[in-house]
Amino acid sequence: MTKRPEEIVLLAESGRLLAQVFGHLDRLKLIGMSTMQVNDLVDSLIVHELNARPASKGQYGYAYALNASRNHVVCHGVPSSADILQDGDIVNFDITLEKNGYIADSSKTYLVGEVPPPARRLVQVAYQAMRKGIQAVRPGATLGDVGHAIERYARRNGYSIVREFCGHGIGREMHEEPQVLHWGKPRTGLVLREGMVFTIEPMVNQGRHAVRTEDDGWTVVTRDGQLSAQFEHTVAVTRSGVRILTLRQGEQTL
């Protein structure tokens, strides 16, 4: 659960490379692209340019380098040549990358073209909710503090937090202990210690928090058909606070 300093160095290198992948996606004109085209581009970039491995490929039998979750898809959206990104969409790309045996995990929700204000606001709140959770990370704080900060912010802005999925420890394996819930009570749960590494990845819904899984066994959607947005970073607990290992160019540190 707790990583040695030399392991965090390796995790940070994986995170740095993964941030470069998102930097490349930032420059794409997504309108008219299929989610499979984005997947293939990411796969090629990770393997051939970064000399790394798409860690989701082959994990639990999953065949792709990313999840592509569009509009009312909450998470685990499967890329498809028939899934064409349209003006006004929002889409989350969730990508994992392994380098030197250590895995980084991050996601970002993109605005495709001219996105209506309600959807744009949802995306902004989802990003800030993630940051509220990250800001709560420090030695001596608890995972309940992290979850409470996220849910309080989302609820104050009129949104709900998905409860069926959570963040997780990460290192040599994609999913390690602890589970990082995106709701909770202050001063409850696991006490954070220097060297812990985990993801924070709240899924924020416009409507109710209820979700369902479609027949493909992967794609999770909102039950009420309203929009969902998500952001994710891999973070490490430091002696004095927190370090974002997947911080992307142009993002502010905490």
PDB file of C-alpha atoms in Angstrom:
ATOM      1  CA  MET A   1       0.000   0.000   0.000  1.00  0.00           C
ATOM      2  CA  THR A   2       2.815   2.400   0.923  1.00  0.00           C
ATOM      3  CA  LYS A   3       5.457   2.928  -1.753  1.00  0.00           C
ATOM      4  CA  ARG A   4       9.172   3.410  -1.252  1.00  0.00           C
ATOM      5  CA  PRO A   5      10.707   6.673  -2.543  1.00  0.00           C
ATOM      6  CA  GLU A   6      12.337   4.878  -5.483  1.00  0.00           C
ATOM      7  CA  GLU A   7       8.958   3.399  -6.438  1.00  0.00           C
ATOM      8  CA  ILE A   8       7.335   6.828  -6.397  1.00  0.00           C
ATOM      9  CA  VAL A   9      10.077   8.034  -8.763  1.00  0.00           C
ATOM     10  CA  LEU A  10       9.079   5.283 -11.200  1.00  0.00           C
ATOM     11  CA  LEU A  11       5.364   5.999 -10.753  1.00  0.00           C
ATOM     12  CA  ALA A  12       6.038   9.689 -11.431  1.00  0.00           C
ATOM     13  CA  GLU A  13       7.808   8.778 -14.669  1.00  0.00           C
ATOM     14  CA  SER A  14       4.785   6.766 -15.789  1.00  0.00           C
ATOM     15  CA  GLY A  15       2.602   9.719 -14.816  1.00  0.00           C
ATOM     16  CA  ARG A  16       4.770  12.128 -16.784  1.00  0.00           C
ATOM     17  CA  LEU A  17       4.446  10.006 -19.904  1.00  0.00           C
ATOM     18  CA  LEU A  18       0.701   9.646 -19.442  1.00  0.00           C
ATOM     19  CA  ALA A  19       0.390  13.431 -19.164  1.00  0.00           C
ATOM     20  CA  GLN A  20       2.084  13.643 -22.570  1.00  0.00           C
ATOM     21  CA  VAL A  21      -0.631  11.396 -24.023  1.00  0.00           C
ATOM     22  CA  PHE A  22      -3.307  13.814 -22.818  1.00  0.00           C
ATOM     23  CA  GLY A  23      -1.273  16.708 -24.197  1.00  0.00           C
ATOM     24  CA  HIS A  24      -1.520  15.061 -27.592  1.00  0.00           C
ATOM     25  CA  LEU A  25      -5.286  14.571 -27.226  1.00  0.00           C
ATOM     26  CA  ASP A  26      -5.625  18.231 -26.262  1.00  0.00           C
ATOM     27  CA  ARG A  27      -4.421  19.179 -29.741  1.00  0.00           C
ATOM     28  CA  LEU A  28      -6.897  17.002 -31.628  1.00  0.00           C
ATOM     29  CA  LYS A  29      -9.987  18.313 -33.390  1.00  0.00           C
ATOM     30  CA  LEU A  30     -12.299  15.627 -32.052  1.00  0.00           C
ATOM     31  CA  ILE A  31     -15.410  16.458 -34.093  1.00  0.00           C
ATOM     32  CA  GLY A  32     -15.970  13.687 -36.636  1.00  0.00           C
ATOM     33  CA  MET A  33     -13.454  11.277 -35.106  1.00  0.00           C
ATOM     34  CA  SER A  34     -14.608   7.885 -33.920  1.00  0.00           C
ATOM     35  CA  THR A  35     -13.702   6.791 -30.415  1.00  0.00           C
ATOM     36  CA  MET A  36     -11.884   3.845 -32.015  1.00  0.00           C
ATOM     37  CA  GLN A  37      -9.699   6.255 -33.969  1.00  0.00           C
ATOM     38  CA  VAL A  38      -8.786   7.962 -30.699  1.00  0.00           C
ATOM     39  CA  ASN A  39      -8.059   4.577 -29.120  1.00  0.00           C
ATOM     40  CA  ASP A  40      -5.779   3.522 -31.970  1.00  0.00           C
ATOM     41  CA  LEU A  41      -3.915   6.824 -31.865  1.00  0.00           C
ATOM     42  CA  VAL A  42      -3.362   6.499 -28.091  1.00  0.00           C
ATOM     43  CA  ASP A  43      -2.291   2.874 -28.418  1.00  0.00           C
ATOM     44  CA  SER A  44       0.281   3.733 -31.082  1.00  0.00           C
ATOM     45  CA  LEU A  45       1.569   6.758 -29.176  1.00  0.00           C
ATOM     46  CA  ILE A  46       2.106   4.819 -25.949  1.00  0.00           C
ATOM     47  CA  VAL A  47       3.770   1.836 -27.607  1.00  0.00           C
ATOM     48  CA  HIS A  48       5.794   3.366 -30.430  1.00  0.00           C
ATOM     49  CA  GLU A  49       6.658   6.870 -29.241  1.00  0.00           C
ATOM     50  CA  LEU A  50       6.781   6.478 -25.465  1.00  0.00           C
ATOM     51  CA  ASN A  51       8.053   2.887 -25.394  1.00  0.00           C
ATOM     52  CA  ALA A  52       5.497   2.005 -22.735  1.00  0.00           C
ATOM     53  CA  ARG A  53       2.445  -0.254 -22.416  1.00  0.00           C
ATOM     54  CA  PRO A  54      -1.281   0.603 -22.431  1.00  0.00           C
ATOM     55  CA  ALA A  55      -2.043  -1.016 -19.085  1.00  0.00           C
ATOM     56  CA  SER A  56      -5.797  -1.442 -19.645  1.00  0.00           C
ATOM     57  CA  LYS A  57      -5.196  -3.587 -22.744  1.00  0.00           C
ATOM     58  CA  GLY A  58      -5.703  -7.180 -21.667  1.00  0.00           C
ATOM     59  CA  GLN A  59      -6.703  -6.226 -18.108  1.00  0.00           C
ATOM     60  CA  TYR A  60      -9.794  -8.247 -17.082  1.00  0.00           C
ATOM     61  CA  GLY A  61     -10.116  -9.279 -20.739  1.00  0.00           C
ATOM     62  CA  TYR A  62     -10.496  -5.690 -21.972  1.00  0.00           C
ATOM     63  CA  ALA A  63      -9.128  -5.253 -25.507  1.00  0.00           C
ATOM     64  CA  TYR A  64      -8.429  -1.521 -25.788  1.00  0.00           C
ATOM     65  CA  ALA A  65      -5.976   1.179 -24.714  1.00  0.00           C
ATOM     66  CA  LEU A  66      -8.646   3.471 -23.256  1.00  0.00           C
ATOM     67  CA  ASN A  67     -12.221   3.877 -22.130  1.00  0.00           C
ATOM     68  CA  ALA A  68     -14.249   6.416 -24.097  1.00  0.00           C
ATOM     69  CA  SER A  69     -17.343   7.538 -22.176  1.00  0.00           C
ATOM     70  CA  ARG A  70     -19.554   9.975 -24.074  1.00  0.00           C
ATOM     71  CA  ASN A  71     -22.415  12.124 -22.744  1.00  0.00           C
ATOM     72  CA  HIS A  72     -24.598   9.857 -20.540  1.00  0.00           C
ATOM     73  CA  VAL A  73     -21.930   7.134 -20.351  1.00  0.00           C
ATOM     74  CA  VAL A  74     -20.501   7.271 -16.826  1.00  0.00           C
ATOM     75  CA  CYS A  75     -17.443   5.061 -17.275  1.00  0.00           C
ATOM     76  CA  HIS A  76     -15.949   2.032 -19.060  1.00  0.00           C
ATOM     77  CA  GLY A  77     -17.231   3.098 -22.471  1.00  0.00           C
ATOM     78  CA  VAL A  78     -15.845   0.766 -25.147  1.00  0.00           C
ATOM     79  CA  PRO A  79     -14.308   2.505 -28.181  1.00  0.00           C
ATOM     80  CA  SER A  80     -16.073   1.846 -31.476  1.00  0.00           C
ATOM     81  CA  SER A  81     -15.700   2.815 -35.122  1.00  0.00           C
ATOM     82  CA  ALA A  82     -19.429   3.579 -35.080  1.00  0.00           C
ATOM     83  CA  ASP A  83     -19.185   5.961 -32.113  1.00  0.00           C
ATOM     84  CA  ILE A  84     -18.558   9.291 -33.869  1.00  0.00           C
ATOM     85  CA  LEU A  85     -17.890  12.374 -31.774  1.00  0.00           C
ATOM     86  CA  GLN A  86     -20.352  15.155 -32.572  1.00  0.00           C
ATOM     87  CA  ASP A  87     -20.374  18.904 -32.025  1.00  0.00           C
ATOM     88  CA  GLY A  88     -21.703  19.552 -28.514  1.00  0.00           C
ATOM     89  CA  ASP A  89     -20.644  16.217 -27.008  1.00  0.00           C
ATOM     90  CA  ILE A  90     -18.666  15.699 -23.855  1.00  0.00           C
ATOM     91  CA  VAL A  91     -16.405  12.643 -23.741  1.00  0.00           C
ATOM     92  CA  ASN A  92     -14.159  11.204 -21.059  1.00  0.00           C
ATOM     93  CA  PHE A  93     -10.986   9.405 -22.063  1.00  0.00           C
ATOM     94  CA  ASP A  94      -9.623   7.188 -19.277  1.00  0.00           C
ATOM     95  CA  ILE A  95      -6.093   5.927 -19.949  1.00  0.00           C
ATOM     96  CA  THR A  96      -3.576   3.827 -18.015  1.00  0.00           C
ATOM     97  CA  LEU A  97       0.117   3.542 -18.866  1.00  0.00           C
ATOM     98  CA  GLU A  98       2.780   1.172 -17.562  1.00  0.00           C
ATOM     99  CA  LYS A  99       6.491   1.973 -17.733  1.00  0.00           C
ATOM    100  CA  ASN A 100       9.230   0.043 -15.943  1.00  0.00           C
ATOM    101  CA  GLY A 101       6.606  -2.088 -14.217  1.00  0.00           C
ATOM    102  CA  TYR A 102       4.651   0.790 -12.624  1.00  0.00           C
ATOM    103  CA  ILE A 103       1.236   2.061 -13.683  1.00  0.00           C
ATOM    104  CA  ALA A 104      -0.252   5.561 -13.816  1.00  0.00           C
ATOM    105  CA  ASP A 105      -3.972   6.191 -14.311  1.00  0.00           C
ATOM    106  CA  SER A 106      -5.694   9.405 -15.384  1.00  0.00           C
ATOM    107  CA  SER A 107      -8.774  10.651 -17.200  1.00  0.00           C
ATOM    108  CA  LYS A 108     -10.122  13.874 -18.616  1.00  0.00           C
ATOM    109  CA  THR A 109     -13.517  14.932 -19.958  1.00  0.00           C
ATOM    110  CA  TYR A 110     -13.244  16.849 -23.219  1.00  0.00           C
ATOM    111  CA  LEU A 111     -15.614  19.429 -24.672  1.00  0.00           C
ATOM    112  CA  VAL A 112     -16.260  18.598 -28.323  1.00  0.00           C
ATOM    113  CA  GLY A 113     -16.957  21.725 -30.367  1.00  0.00           C
ATOM    114  CA  GLU A 114     -19.615  24.124 -29.100  1.00  0.00           C
ATOM    115  CA  VAL A 115     -20.886  22.527 -25.908  1.00  0.00           C
ATOM    116  CA  PRO A 116     -24.115  23.877 -24.321  1.00  0.00           C
ATOM    117  CA  PRO A 117     -23.627  25.802 -21.053  1.00  0.00           C
ATOM    118  CA  PRO A 118     -25.294  23.177 -18.794  1.00  0.00           C
ATOM    119  CA  ALA A 119     -22.908  20.470 -20.018  1.00  0.00           C
ATOM    120  CA  ARG A 120     -19.946  22.822 -19.845  1.00  0.00           C
ATOM    121  CA  ARG A 121     -20.809  23.669 -16.219  1.00  0.00           C
ATOM    122  CA  LEU A 122     -21.061  19.983 -15.314  1.00  0.00           C
ATOM    123  CA  VAL A 123     -17.570  19.373 -16.682  1.00  0.00           C
ATOM    124  CA  GLN A 124     -16.160  22.328 -14.765  1.00  0.00           C
ATOM    125  CA  VAL A 125     -17.724  21.146 -11.511  1.00  0.00           C
ATOM    126  CA  ALA A 126     -16.459  17.580 -12.050  1.00  0.00           C
ATOM    127  CA  TYR A 127     -12.922  18.898 -12.430  1.00  0.00           C
ATOM    128  CA  GLN A 128     -13.147  21.074  -9.354  1.00  0.00           C
ATOM    129  CA  ALA A 129     -14.684  18.224  -7.345  1.00  0.00           C
ATOM    130  CA  MET A 130     -11.628  16.108  -8.127  1.00  0.00           C
ATOM    131  CA  ARG A 131      -9.363  18.970  -7.064  1.00  0.00           C
ATOM    132  CA  LYS A 132     -11.286  19.399  -3.801  1.00  0.00           C
ATOM    133  CA  GLY A 133     -10.580  15.769  -3.064  1.00  0.00           C
ATOM    134  CA  ILE A 134      -6.890  16.127  -3.898  1.00  0.00           C
ATOM    135  CA  GLN A 135      -6.621  19.221  -1.702  1.00  0.00           C
ATOM    136  CA  ALA A 136      -7.830  17.145   1.258  1.00  0.00           C
ATOM    137  CA  VAL A 137      -4.917  14.701   0.931  1.00  0.00           C
ATOM    138  CA  ARG A 138      -2.157  15.026   3.542  1.00  0.00           C
ATOM    139  CA  PRO A 139      -0.581  12.834   6.225  1.00  0.00           C
ATOM    140  CA  GLY A 140      -2.993  12.388   9.113  1.00  0.00           C
ATOM    141  CA  ALA A 141      -6.100  13.134   7.026  1.00  0.00           C
ATOM    142  CA  THR A 142      -8.521  10.301   6.315  1.00  0.00           C
ATOM    143  CA  LEU A 143     -10.122   8.896   3.199  1.00  0.00           C
ATOM    144  CA  GLY A 144     -13.427  10.073   4.683  1.00  0.00           C
ATOM    145  CA  ASP A 145     -12.078  13.628   4.538  1.00  0.00           C
ATOM    146  CA  VAL A 146     -11.295  13.157   0.832  1.00  0.00           C
ATOM    147  CA  GLY A 147     -14.682  11.719  -0.059  1.00  0.00           C
ATOM    148  CA  HIS A 148     -16.553  14.314   1.987  1.00  0.00           C
ATOM    149  CA  ALA A 149     -14.764  17.203   0.243  1.00  0.00           C
ATOM    150  CA  ILE A 150     -15.701  15.795  -3.171  1.00  0.00           C
ATOM    151  CA  GLU A 151     -19.344  15.046  -2.459  1.00  0.00           C
ATOM    152  CA  ARG A 152     -19.963  18.306  -0.573  1.00  0.00           C
ATOM    153  CA  TYR A 153     -18.698  20.335  -3.528  1.00  0.00           C
ATOM    154  CA  ALA A 154     -20.730  18.380  -6.089  1.00  0.00           C
ATOM    155  CA  ARG A 155     -23.929  18.517  -4.039  1.00  0.00           C
ATOM    156  CA  ARG A 156     -23.576  22.252  -3.357  1.00  0.00           C
ATOM    157  CA  ASN A 157     -23.507  22.737  -7.117  1.00  0.00           C
ATOM    158  CA  GLY A 158     -26.614  20.624  -7.677  1.00  0.00           C
ATOM    159  CA  TYR A 159     -25.009  17.382  -8.843  1.00  0.00           C
ATOM    160  CA  SER A 160     -24.713  13.824  -7.552  1.00  0.00           C
ATOM    161  CA  ILE A 161     -21.746  11.481  -7.106  1.00  0.00           C
ATOM    162  CA  VAL A 162     -21.776   7.948  -8.515  1.00  0.00           C
ATOM    163  CA  ARG A 163     -21.323   5.466  -5.656  1.00  0.00           C
ATOM    164  CA  GLU A 164     -20.770   2.187  -7.486  1.00  0.00           C
ATOM    165  CA  PHE A 165     -17.215   3.084  -8.579  1.00  0.00           C
ATOM    166  CA  CYS A 166     -14.295   4.559  -6.703  1.00  0.00           C
ATOM    167  CA  GLY A 167     -10.617   5.420  -6.789  1.00  0.00           C
ATOM    168  CA  HIS A 168      -8.000   2.861  -5.844  1.00  0.00           C
ATOM    169  CA  GLY A 169      -4.449   2.238  -4.824  1.00  0.00           C
ATOM    170  CA  ILE A 170      -2.064   1.779  -7.733  1.00  0.00           C
ATOM    171  CA  GLY A 171       1.508   0.667  -8.331  1.00  0.00           C
ATOM    172  CA  ARG A 172       2.678  -2.531  -9.966  1.00  0.00           C
ATOM    173  CA  GLU A 173      -0.994  -3.481 -10.247  1.00  0.00           C
ATOM    174  CA  MET A 174      -3.690  -1.248 -11.690  1.00  0.00           C
ATOM    175  CA  HIS A 175      -6.052  -1.813  -8.784  1.00  0.00           C
ATOM    176  CA  GLU A 176      -4.566  -2.077  -5.313  1.00  0.00           C
ATOM    177  CA  GLU A 177      -5.779  -1.204  -1.821  1.00  0.00           C
ATOM    178  CA  PRO A 178      -7.195   1.068  -0.589  1.00  0.00           C
ATOM    179  CA  GLN A 179     -10.539   1.818  -2.168  1.00  0.00           C
ATOM    180  CA  VAL A 180     -10.997   5.584  -2.370  1.00  0.00           C
ATOM    181  CA  LEU A 181     -14.680   6.483  -2.076  1.00  0.00           C
ATOM    182  CA  HIS A 182     -15.850   9.822  -3.443  1.00  0.00           C
ATOM    183  CA  TRP A 183     -18.194  10.413  -0.549  1.00  0.00           C
ATOM    184  CA  GLY A 184     -17.786   9.972   3.170  1.00  0.00           C
ATOM    185  CA  LYS A 185     -17.713  11.502   6.626  1.00  0.00           C
ATOM    186  CA  PRO A 186     -14.867  13.657   7.903  1.00  0.00           C
ATOM    187  CA  ARG A 187     -12.343  12.023  10.233  1.00  0.00           C
ATOM    188  CA  THR A 188     -13.439   8.492   9.282  1.00  0.00           C
ATOM    189  CA  GLY A 189     -11.779   5.754   7.301  1.00  0.00           C
ATOM    190  CA  LEU A 190      -8.141   4.966   6.602  1.00  0.00           C
ATOM    191  CA  VAL A 191      -5.612   7.462   7.932  1.00  0.00           C
ATOM    192  CA  LEU A 192      -3.294   8.670   5.171  1.00  0.00           C
ATOM    193  CA  ARG A 193       0.456   8.179   5.485  1.00  0.00           C
ATOM    194  CA  GLU A 194       3.426   9.450   3.519  1.00  0.00           C
ATOM    195  CA  GLY A 195       4.125   7.191   0.555  1.00  0.00           C
ATOM    196  CA  MET A 196       0.548   6.086  -0.149  1.00  0.00           C
ATOM    197  CA  VAL A 197      -0.323   6.281  -3.864  1.00  0.00           C
ATOM    198  CA  PHE A 198      -3.884   6.143  -5.180  1.00  0.00           C
ATOM    199  CA  THR A 199      -6.285   7.607  -7.718  1.00  0.00           C
ATOM    200  CA  ILE A 200      -9.018  10.174  -7.150  1.00  0.00           C
ATOM    201  CA  GLU A 201     -11.621   9.953  -9.923  1.00  0.00           C
ATOM    202  CA  PRO A 202     -15.138  11.174  -9.069  1.00  0.00           C
ATOM    203  CA  MET A 203     -17.950  10.618 -11.554  1.00  0.00           C
ATOM    204  CA  VAL A 204     -20.398  13.514 -11.341  1.00  0.00           C
ATOM    205  CA  ASN A 205     -23.942  13.226 -12.697  1.00  0.00           C
ATOM    206  CA  GLN A 206     -26.346  15.954 -13.768  1.00  0.00           C
ATOM    207  CA  GLY A 207     -29.274  14.029 -12.366  1.00  0.00           C
ATOM    208  CA  ARG A 208     -29.528  11.132  -9.934  1.00  0.00           C
ATOM    209  CA  HIS A 209     -26.500   9.049  -9.017  1.00  0.00           C
ATOM    210  CA  ALA A 210     -28.091   5.751 -10.120  1.00  0.00           C
ATOM    211  CA  VAL A 211     -26.332   3.894 -12.947  1.00  0.00           C
ATOM    212  CA  ARG A 212     -26.701   0.659 -14.892  1.00  0.00           C
ATOM    213  CA  THR A 213     -24.377  -1.519 -16.964  1.00  0.00           C
ATOM    214  CA  GLU A 214     -25.303  -2.187 -20.584  1.00  0.00           C
ATOM    215  CA  ASP A 215     -25.430  -5.606 -22.202  1.00  0.00           C
ATOM    216  CA  ASP A 216     -21.788  -5.496 -23.341  1.00  0.00           C
ATOM    217  CA  GLY A 217     -20.821  -5.978 -19.699  1.00  0.00           C
ATOM    218  CA  TRP A 218     -18.601  -2.874 -19.714  1.00  0.00           C
ATOM    219  CA  THR A 219     -20.442   0.344 -20.542  1.00  0.00           C
ATOM    220  CA  VAL A 220     -21.967   2.064 -17.509  1.00  0.00           C
ATOM    221  CA  VAL A 221     -24.636   4.722 -18.136  1.00  0.00           C
ATOM    222  CA  THR A 222     -26.831   7.002 -16.043  1.00  0.00           C
ATOM    223  CA  ARG A 223     -30.233   5.461 -15.372  1.00  0.00           C
ATOM    224  CA  ASP A 224     -32.008   8.742 -16.048  1.00  0.00           C
ATOM    225  CA  GLY A 225     -30.141   9.424 -19.319  1.00  0.00           C
ATOM    226  CA  GLN A 226     -28.625  12.675 -18.070  1.00  0.00           C
ATOM    227  CA  LEU A 227     -24.997  13.620 -18.561  1.00  0.00           C
ATOM    228  CA  SER A 228     -22.027  12.454 -16.518  1.00  0.00           C
ATOM    229  CA  ALA A 229     -18.476  13.821 -16.346  1.00  0.00           C
ATOM    230  CA  GLN A 230     -15.285  12.576 -14.737  1.00  0.00           C
ATOM    231  CA  PHE A 231     -11.683  13.577 -14.089  1.00  0.00           C
ATOM    232  CA  GLU A 232      -8.927  11.491 -12.555  1.00  0.00           C
ATOM    233  CA  HIS A 233      -5.386  11.857 -11.294  1.00  0.00           C
ATOM    234  CA  THR A 234      -2.914   9.545  -9.609  1.00  0.00           C
ATOM    235  CA  VAL A 235      -1.581  11.156  -6.439  1.00  0.00           C
ATOM    236  CA  ALA A 236       1.051  10.413  -3.785  1.00  0.00           C
ATOM    237  CA  VAL A 237       0.877  11.435  -0.139  1.00  0.00           C
ATOM    238  CA  THR A 238       4.005  13.434   0.695  1.00  0.00           C
ATOM    239  CA  ARG A 239       5.517  14.491   4.014  1.00  0.00           C
ATOM    240  CA  SER A 240       3.758  17.850   3.832  1.00  0.00           C
ATOM    241  CA  GLY A 241       0.763  17.202   1.585  1.00  0.00           C
ATOM    242  CA  VAL A 242       0.161  15.694  -1.830  1.00  0.00           C
ATOM    243  CA  ARG A 243       1.878  15.355  -5.205  1.00  0.00           C
ATOM    244  CA  ILE A 244      -0.092  14.856  -8.417  1.00  0.00           C
ATOM    245  CA  LEU A 245       1.905  12.268 -10.376  1.00  0.00           C
ATOM    246  CA  THR A 246      -0.151  12.670 -13.575  1.00  0.00           C
ATOM    247  CA  LEU A 247      -0.269  16.484 -13.616  1.00  0.00           C
ATOM    248  CA  ARG A 248      -0.764  17.736 -17.174  1.00  0.00           C
ATOM    249  CA  GLN A 249       0.847  20.735 -18.812  1.00  0.00           C
ATOM    250  CA  GLY A 250      -1.147  23.879 -18.091  1.00  0.00           C
ATOM    251  CA  GLU A 251      -2.706  22.502 -14.894  1.00  0.00           C
ATOM    252  CA  GLN A 252      -2.089  24.285 -11.648  1.00  0.00           C
ATOM    253  CA  THR A 253      -0.418  22.507  -8.771  1.00  0.00           C
ATOM    254  CA  LEU A 254      -2.251  22.619  -5.472  1.00  0.00           C
TER     255      LEU A 254
END
